[in-house]
Amino acid sequence: MTCFDCVVFTFAGPSLKVISTLSVGYDHLAIPEIKKRGIRVGYTPDILTDATAELTVALLLATSRRLPESVVEVKNGGWTTWKPLWMCGYGLSGSTVGIIGLGRIGLAVARRLKPFGVKKFLYAGRHPKPEADTELNAEFVPIAKLAEESDFVIITCSLTPDTQGMCNRDFFSKMKKTSVFINTSRGAVVNQDDLYEALVNGHIAAAGLDVTTPEPLPTNNPLLSLKNCVILPHIGSATYATRNTMSVLAANNLLAGLKGENMPSELKL
Ligand code: NDP
């Protein structure tokens, strides 16, 4: 529990009965203390899956095809005569895509990437998913094998004590030098110092992050100085429609919780 949590619980006192979070992730909540106090929690799964999967695909393409860097080149006069290898990146066609955490969002990402001509999907997590194996010709593999064989590594798992810092020096050293790393889960799944080192030393080709530690990322963070790192301000679910739907669900969760009724979407603690 952080000091901030202590302060919130101390000020709220025993009258705090319900928490409603505008998110599917709940790693920001002090769950053991919440359980101890018998507080109910509402959250917003499913309805943000499509928007977050779409953003993940957008970030992957922006990173692998170097879109932000290309836009800057056009603006600053770096676009001169045609050169065969200028602004080249990596394409999805014929590639192997590895997804860590083939849950709601991970599966929605894979479904969107398949029509790009992905040759093979690998995934890692706690459990194999026979339905995904059949639908996507996907293979459940250990994380090390996923790192070694994937051209694109996409992180869509939840942040837990097991996944915290999971993408570290050892992980990046197993990836191909031509691989692209994408994280739209939570920043703390990645050891950012190790990621910086992997990007600077060419152990991996590029990274795209929608989530960082901390958030907002200080503007002097070394990752922001790298051309091969694309960083977004945690906008996975940020479409007008999705945020509106999330807000209505979060409000209904809260009202139901306060009335002692079944919440439309209650976190099972
Ligand atoms: P799900 O619960 O459907 O999926 C979570 C996945 O994490 C599961 O596939 C699970 O694997 C996997 N996982 C859990 N523990 C491990 C582990 N130790 N190793 C590998 N994989 C593990 O959640 P969602 O798909 O709805 O959301 C996933 C996460 O995305 C959220 O927790 C949140 O942090 C993040 N998110 C980010 C957003 C953004 O704006 N960037 C927006 C929305 C969500 P298994 O199925 O095998 O148990």
Tab-separated table of C-alpha atoms and ligand atoms in Angstrom:
chain	number	residue	atom	x	y	z
A	1	MET	CA	0.000	0.000	0.000
A	2	THR	CA	1.398	3.435	-0.920
A	3	CYS	CA	1.256	6.500	1.339
A	4	PHE	CA	-1.369	7.936	-1.001
A	5	ASP	CA	-3.579	4.879	-0.385
A	6	CYS	CA	-3.100	5.271	3.399
A	7	VAL	CA	-4.196	8.896	3.207
A	8	VAL	CA	-7.263	8.048	1.086
A	9	PHE	CA	-8.344	5.246	3.434
A	10	THR	CA	-7.662	7.338	6.542
A	11	PHE	CA	-9.683	10.285	5.281
A	12	ALA	CA	-12.477	8.137	3.880
A	13	GLY	CA	-12.823	6.171	7.112
A	14	PRO	CA	-15.306	3.333	7.532
A	15	SER	CA	-17.948	5.108	5.435
A	16	LEU	CA	-16.101	4.174	2.225
A	17	LYS	CA	-18.191	1.279	0.882
A	18	VAL	CA	-17.699	1.335	-2.892
A	19	ILE	CA	-14.904	2.222	-5.316
A	20	SER	CA	-15.646	2.646	-9.011
A	21	THR	CA	-12.652	2.773	-11.330
A	22	LEU	CA	-12.818	4.014	-14.916
A	23	SER	CA	-10.524	1.221	-16.112
A	24	VAL	CA	-10.201	-2.520	-16.557
A	25	GLY	CA	-6.785	-2.519	-14.839
A	26	TYR	CA	-6.927	-2.359	-11.047
A	27	ASP	CA	-3.223	-2.469	-10.197
A	28	HIS	CA	-3.592	1.108	-8.855
A	29	LEU	CA	-5.927	-0.102	-6.095
A	30	ALA	CA	-4.674	-1.399	-2.720
A	31	ILE	CA	-6.610	-4.656	-3.067
A	32	PRO	CA	-5.555	-6.332	0.237
A	33	GLU	CA	-6.685	-3.272	2.230
A	34	ILE	CA	-9.871	-2.977	0.152
A	35	LYS	CA	-10.660	-6.639	0.884
A	36	LYS	CA	-9.909	-6.166	4.572
A	37	ARG	CA	-12.332	-3.246	4.746
A	38	GLY	CA	-15.057	-5.090	2.796
A	39	ILE	CA	-15.156	-2.390	0.104
A	40	ARG	CA	-16.795	-3.354	-3.211
A	41	VAL	CA	-15.071	-2.409	-6.485
A	42	GLY	CA	-16.648	-1.703	-9.855
A	43	TYR	CA	-14.534	-1.605	-13.046
A	44	THR	CA	-15.008	-1.346	-16.825
A	45	PRO	CA	-13.842	-4.473	-18.694
A	46	ASP	CA	-14.878	-5.447	-22.264
A	47	ILE	CA	-16.202	-2.048	-23.394
A	48	LEU	CA	-12.674	-0.660	-23.865
A	49	THR	CA	-11.277	-3.759	-25.573
A	50	ASP	CA	-11.875	-2.618	-29.173
A	51	ALA	CA	-10.491	0.908	-28.663
A	52	THR	CA	-7.378	-0.385	-26.868
A	53	ALA	CA	-6.752	-3.094	-29.475
A	54	GLU	CA	-7.111	-0.506	-32.249
A	55	LEU	CA	-4.607	1.797	-30.511
A	56	THR	CA	-2.205	-1.112	-30.071
A	57	VAL	CA	-2.275	-1.773	-33.817
A	58	ALA	CA	-1.837	1.958	-34.527
A	59	LEU	CA	1.159	2.140	-32.179
A	60	LEU	CA	2.693	-0.987	-33.703
A	61	LEU	CA	2.433	0.415	-37.223
A	62	ALA	CA	3.620	3.877	-36.150
A	63	THR	CA	6.662	2.313	-34.488
A	64	SER	CA	7.561	-0.328	-37.044
A	65	ARG	CA	7.049	1.984	-40.048
A	66	ARG	CA	8.641	4.954	-38.254
A	67	LEU	CA	5.703	7.330	-38.724
A	68	PRO	CA	6.549	9.988	-36.063
A	69	GLU	CA	10.161	10.150	-37.287
A	70	SER	CA	8.989	10.440	-40.904
A	71	VAL	CA	6.587	13.280	-40.083
A	72	VAL	CA	9.437	15.191	-38.417
A	73	GLU	CA	11.680	14.654	-41.456
A	74	VAL	CA	9.055	16.163	-43.756
A	75	LYS	CA	8.713	19.202	-41.486
A	76	ASN	CA	12.421	19.813	-40.925
A	77	GLY	CA	13.600	19.444	-44.516
A	78	GLY	CA	15.131	15.985	-44.059
A	79	TRP	CA	13.056	14.751	-47.046
A	80	THR	CA	15.370	15.324	-50.012
A	81	THR	CA	16.067	13.022	-52.947
A	82	TRP	CA	14.615	9.451	-53.041
A	83	LYS	CA	16.939	6.969	-51.341
A	84	PRO	CA	16.188	3.228	-51.403
A	85	LEU	CA	16.709	2.525	-47.717
A	86	TRP	CA	15.677	5.846	-46.221
A	87	MET	CA	12.991	5.547	-43.511
A	88	CYS	CA	12.708	1.777	-43.984
A	89	GLY	CA	11.072	-0.194	-41.226
A	90	TYR	CA	9.549	-3.605	-40.603
A	91	GLY	CA	6.317	-4.991	-42.073
A	92	LEU	CA	3.751	-7.428	-40.674
A	93	SER	CA	3.335	-9.535	-43.799
A	94	GLY	CA	4.913	-12.960	-43.264
A	95	SER	CA	5.928	-12.084	-39.709
A	96	THR	CA	5.698	-13.908	-36.392
A	97	VAL	CA	3.795	-11.947	-33.750
A	98	GLY	CA	4.199	-12.813	-30.064
A	99	ILE	CA	1.560	-11.649	-27.587
A	100	ILE	CA	2.132	-11.814	-23.829
A	101	GLY	CA	-1.317	-11.939	-22.238
A	102	LEU	CA	-3.841	-13.249	-24.768
A	103	GLY	CA	-6.806	-11.953	-22.757
A	104	ARG	CA	-9.621	-9.752	-24.033
A	105	ILE	CA	-7.324	-7.065	-25.495
A	106	GLY	CA	-4.570	-9.445	-26.610
A	107	LEU	CA	-7.049	-11.552	-28.577
A	108	ALA	CA	-8.661	-8.451	-30.122
A	109	VAL	CA	-5.186	-7.281	-31.227
A	110	ALA	CA	-4.402	-10.668	-32.804
A	111	ARG	CA	-7.728	-10.671	-34.682
A	112	ARG	CA	-6.946	-7.223	-36.100
A	113	LEU	CA	-3.389	-8.150	-37.083
A	114	LYS	CA	-4.247	-11.423	-38.820
A	115	PRO	CA	-5.493	-9.743	-42.050
A	116	PHE	CA	-2.104	-7.991	-42.386
A	117	GLY	CA	-0.703	-11.381	-43.406
A	118	VAL	CA	0.901	-12.450	-40.125
A	119	LYS	CA	2.368	-15.917	-40.658
A	120	LYS	CA	2.308	-17.165	-37.073
A	121	PHE	CA	1.002	-16.051	-33.673
A	122	LEU	CA	2.787	-17.117	-30.501
A	123	TYR	CA	1.391	-16.285	-27.076
A	124	ALA	CA	2.432	-16.635	-23.461
A	125	GLY	CA	0.447	-16.385	-20.272
A	126	ARG	CA	-0.850	-18.545	-17.468
A	127	HIS	CA	-3.134	-20.784	-19.527
A	128	PRO	CA	-3.257	-22.059	-23.116
A	129	LYS	CA	-6.374	-21.028	-25.103
A	130	PRO	CA	-7.457	-23.847	-27.419
A	131	GLU	CA	-10.052	-21.555	-29.107
A	132	ALA	CA	-7.299	-19.113	-30.093
A	133	ASP	CA	-5.066	-21.929	-31.296
A	134	THR	CA	-7.799	-22.954	-33.711
A	135	GLU	CA	-9.012	-19.494	-34.758
A	136	LEU	CA	-5.601	-17.870	-35.223
A	137	ASN	CA	-3.323	-20.867	-35.679
A	138	ALA	CA	-1.670	-19.587	-32.489
A	139	GLU	CA	0.772	-21.501	-30.306
A	140	PHE	CA	1.088	-21.275	-26.512
A	141	VAL	CA	4.821	-21.056	-25.732
A	142	PRO	CA	7.144	-20.190	-22.832
A	143	ILE	CA	8.028	-16.488	-22.652
A	144	ALA	CA	11.671	-17.129	-23.626
A	145	LYS	CA	10.649	-18.877	-26.859
A	146	LEU	CA	8.218	-16.048	-27.641
A	147	ALA	CA	11.008	-13.483	-27.190
A	148	GLU	CA	13.416	-15.459	-29.357
A	149	GLU	CA	11.092	-16.166	-32.286
A	150	SER	CA	8.828	-13.114	-32.588
A	151	ASP	CA	9.326	-10.252	-35.046
A	152	PHE	CA	6.842	-8.215	-33.010
A	153	VAL	CA	6.409	-8.650	-29.258
A	154	ILE	CA	3.183	-7.171	-27.890
A	155	ILE	CA	2.478	-6.874	-24.159
A	156	THR	CA	-1.215	-6.935	-23.217
A	157	CYS	CA	-1.118	-8.755	-19.876
A	158	SER	CA	-2.319	-7.348	-16.574
A	159	LEU	CA	0.191	-5.931	-14.096
A	160	THR	CA	0.632	-8.358	-11.198
A	161	PRO	CA	3.543	-9.236	-8.905
A	162	ASP	CA	4.403	-11.964	-11.460
A	163	THR	CA	4.474	-9.634	-14.479
A	164	GLN	CA	6.123	-6.637	-12.768
A	165	GLY	CA	9.524	-6.017	-14.410
A	166	MET	CA	9.030	-9.116	-16.616
A	167	CYS	CA	10.458	-7.385	-19.707
A	168	ASN	CA	13.998	-6.864	-18.489
A	169	ARG	CA	17.562	-7.135	-19.800
A	170	ASP	CA	17.366	-10.926	-19.966
A	171	PHE	CA	14.097	-10.721	-21.943
A	172	PHE	CA	15.361	-8.080	-24.396
A	173	SER	CA	18.626	-9.983	-24.912
A	174	LYS	CA	16.599	-12.964	-26.186
A	175	MET	CA	14.720	-10.857	-28.763
A	176	LYS	CA	15.922	-10.520	-32.350
A	177	LYS	CA	17.867	-7.376	-33.255
A	178	THR	CA	15.186	-6.676	-35.865
A	179	SER	CA	12.237	-7.077	-33.460
A	180	VAL	CA	9.754	-4.399	-32.469
A	181	PHE	CA	8.476	-4.248	-28.878
A	182	ILE	CA	5.019	-2.819	-28.078
A	183	ASN	CA	3.533	-2.295	-24.611
A	184	THR	CA	-0.068	-1.203	-24.045
A	185	SER	CA	-0.558	-2.954	-20.684
A	186	ARG	CA	1.104	-1.144	-17.786
A	187	GLY	CA	4.476	0.601	-17.625
A	188	ALA	CA	5.732	-1.421	-14.673
A	189	VAL	CA	5.725	-4.649	-16.704
A	190	VAL	CA	8.847	-3.212	-18.344
A	191	ASN	CA	12.201	-2.379	-16.787
A	192	GLN	CA	12.662	0.938	-18.591
A	193	ASP	CA	16.403	1.224	-17.920
A	194	ASP	CA	16.887	-2.169	-19.557
A	195	LEU	CA	14.647	-1.171	-22.452
A	196	TYR	CA	16.678	2.011	-22.984
A	197	GLU	CA	19.882	-0.027	-23.053
A	198	ALA	CA	18.384	-2.536	-25.514
A	199	LEU	CA	17.270	0.284	-27.839
A	200	VAL	CA	20.542	2.221	-27.665
A	201	ASN	CA	22.729	-0.845	-28.136
A	202	GLY	CA	20.634	-2.231	-30.994
A	203	HIS	CA	19.546	-5.400	-29.164
A	204	ILE	CA	16.058	-4.677	-30.490
A	205	ALA	CA	14.958	-2.469	-33.397
A	206	ALA	CA	12.311	-0.240	-31.838
A	207	ALA	CA	9.737	0.138	-29.088
A	208	GLY	CA	6.275	1.638	-28.879
A	209	LEU	CA	4.860	2.396	-25.433
A	210	ASP	CA	1.395	3.651	-24.518
A	211	VAL	CA	2.193	3.180	-20.833
A	212	THR	CA	5.257	4.162	-18.831
A	213	THR	CA	6.653	4.502	-15.334
A	214	PRO	CA	5.917	7.072	-14.083
A	215	GLU	CA	2.948	8.621	-15.847
A	216	PRO	CA	3.227	11.288	-17.080
A	217	LEU	CA	6.762	10.472	-18.189
A	218	PRO	CA	9.088	13.387	-17.298
A	219	THR	CA	10.125	15.230	-20.450
A	220	ASN	CA	13.811	14.652	-19.653
A	221	ASN	CA	13.407	10.838	-19.599
A	222	PRO	CA	16.177	9.311	-21.767
A	223	LEU	CA	13.677	7.200	-23.737
A	224	LEU	CA	12.265	10.405	-25.205
A	225	SER	CA	15.610	11.179	-26.807
A	226	LEU	CA	15.514	8.028	-28.954
A	227	LYS	CA	14.245	8.037	-32.525
A	228	ASN	CA	13.412	4.329	-32.292
A	229	CYS	CA	11.075	4.753	-29.325
A	230	VAL	CA	7.518	5.997	-29.812
A	231	ILE	CA	5.763	7.029	-26.617
A	232	LEU	CA	2.074	7.858	-26.256
A	233	PRO	CA	0.358	9.346	-23.168
A	234	HIS	CA	-1.730	6.285	-22.130
A	235	ILE	CA	-4.502	6.784	-24.697
A	236	GLY	CA	-5.453	3.131	-25.267
A	237	SER	CA	-9.170	3.547	-24.570
A	238	ALA	CA	-9.355	7.216	-25.576
A	239	THR	CA	-12.140	7.369	-28.124
A	240	TYR	CA	-15.118	9.615	-27.366
A	241	ALA	CA	-17.552	6.699	-27.618
A	242	THR	CA	-15.509	4.383	-25.390
A	243	ARG	CA	-14.867	6.955	-22.684
A	244	ASN	CA	-18.579	7.872	-22.656
A	245	THR	CA	-19.588	4.208	-22.318
A	246	MET	CA	-16.968	3.682	-19.614
A	247	SER	CA	-18.249	6.712	-17.701
A	248	VAL	CA	-21.848	5.483	-17.768
A	249	LEU	CA	-20.785	2.000	-16.620
A	250	ALA	CA	-18.599	3.431	-13.847
A	251	ALA	CA	-21.494	5.619	-12.625
A	252	ASN	CA	-23.933	2.675	-12.722
A	253	ASN	CA	-21.422	0.494	-10.850
A	254	LEU	CA	-21.169	3.138	-8.169
A	255	LEU	CA	-24.930	3.677	-7.830
A	256	ALA	CA	-25.653	-0.050	-7.663
A	257	GLY	CA	-22.894	-0.527	-5.105
A	258	LEU	CA	-24.240	2.277	-2.921
A	259	LYS	CA	-27.751	0.792	-3.075
A	260	GLY	CA	-26.372	-2.634	-2.132
A	261	GLU	CA	-27.470	-4.076	-5.494
A	262	ASN	CA	-25.593	-6.188	-8.050
A	263	MET	CA	-23.162	-3.983	-9.950
A	264	PRO	CA	-23.227	-4.230	-13.771
A	265	SER	CA	-19.490	-4.980	-13.570
A	266	GLU	CA	-18.064	-5.849	-10.180
A	267	LEU	CA	-14.500	-6.977	-9.626
A	268	LYS	CA	-14.412	-10.379	-7.941
A	269	LEU	CA	-12.021	-9.880	-5.069
B	1	NDP	P1	-7.676	-9.745	-19.303
B	1	NDP	O1	-7.869	-10.086	-17.874
B	1	NDP	O2	-8.699	-10.220	-20.301
B	1	NDP	O3	-6.254	-10.237	-19.814
B	1	NDP	C1	-5.140	-10.192	-18.985
B	1	NDP	C2	-4.134	-11.149	-19.535
B	1	NDP	O4	-2.976	-11.079	-18.695
B	1	NDP	C3	-4.607	-12.610	-19.535
B	1	NDP	O5	-4.484	-13.128	-20.837
B	1	NDP	C4	-3.638	-13.296	-18.602
B	1	NDP	O6	-3.240	-14.564	-19.047
B	1	NDP	C5	-2.436	-12.373	-18.673
B	1	NDP	N1	-1.559	-12.616	-17.543
B	1	NDP	C6	-1.836	-12.573	-16.227
B	1	NDP	N2	-0.766	-12.945	-15.501
B	1	NDP	C7	0.197	-13.239	-16.401
B	1	NDP	C8	1.530	-13.692	-16.286
B	1	NDP	N3	2.074	-13.942	-15.096
B	1	NDP	N4	2.251	-13.886	-17.413
B	1	NDP	C9	1.710	-13.638	-18.630
B	1	NDP	N5	0.432	-13.225	-18.805
B	1	NDP	C10	-0.301	-13.026	-17.696
B	1	NDP	O7	-7.562	-8.147	-19.345
B	1	NDP	P2	-7.735	-7.159	-20.584
B	1	NDP	O8	-7.260	-7.817	-21.815
B	1	NDP	O9	-9.084	-6.567	-20.563
B	1	NDP	O10	-6.702	-5.993	-20.134
B	1	NDP	C11	-5.328	-6.294	-20.004
B	1	NDP	C12	-4.583	-5.115	-19.423
B	1	NDP	O11	-4.500	-4.073	-20.366
B	1	NDP	C13	-5.247	-4.458	-18.211
B	1	NDP	O12	-4.953	-5.149	-17.026
B	1	NDP	C14	-4.653	-3.081	-18.229
B	1	NDP	O13	-3.504	-3.047	-17.429
B	1	NDP	C15	-4.258	-2.866	-19.684
B	1	NDP	N6	-5.059	-1.814	-20.329
B	1	NDP	C16	-4.414	-0.737	-20.870
B	1	NDP	C17	-5.110	0.250	-21.505
B	1	NDP	C18	-4.414	1.418	-22.097
B	1	NDP	O14	-5.007	2.495	-22.187
B	1	NDP	N7	-3.176	1.274	-22.562
B	1	NDP	C19	-6.583	0.216	-21.602
B	1	NDP	C20	-7.150	-0.985	-21.046
B	1	NDP	C21	-6.413	-1.945	-20.426
B	1	NDP	P3	-4.188	-15.864	-18.882
B	1	NDP	O15	-5.350	-15.587	-19.801
B	1	NDP	O16	-3.333	-16.973	-19.322
B	1	NDP	O17	-4.599	-15.914	-17.439
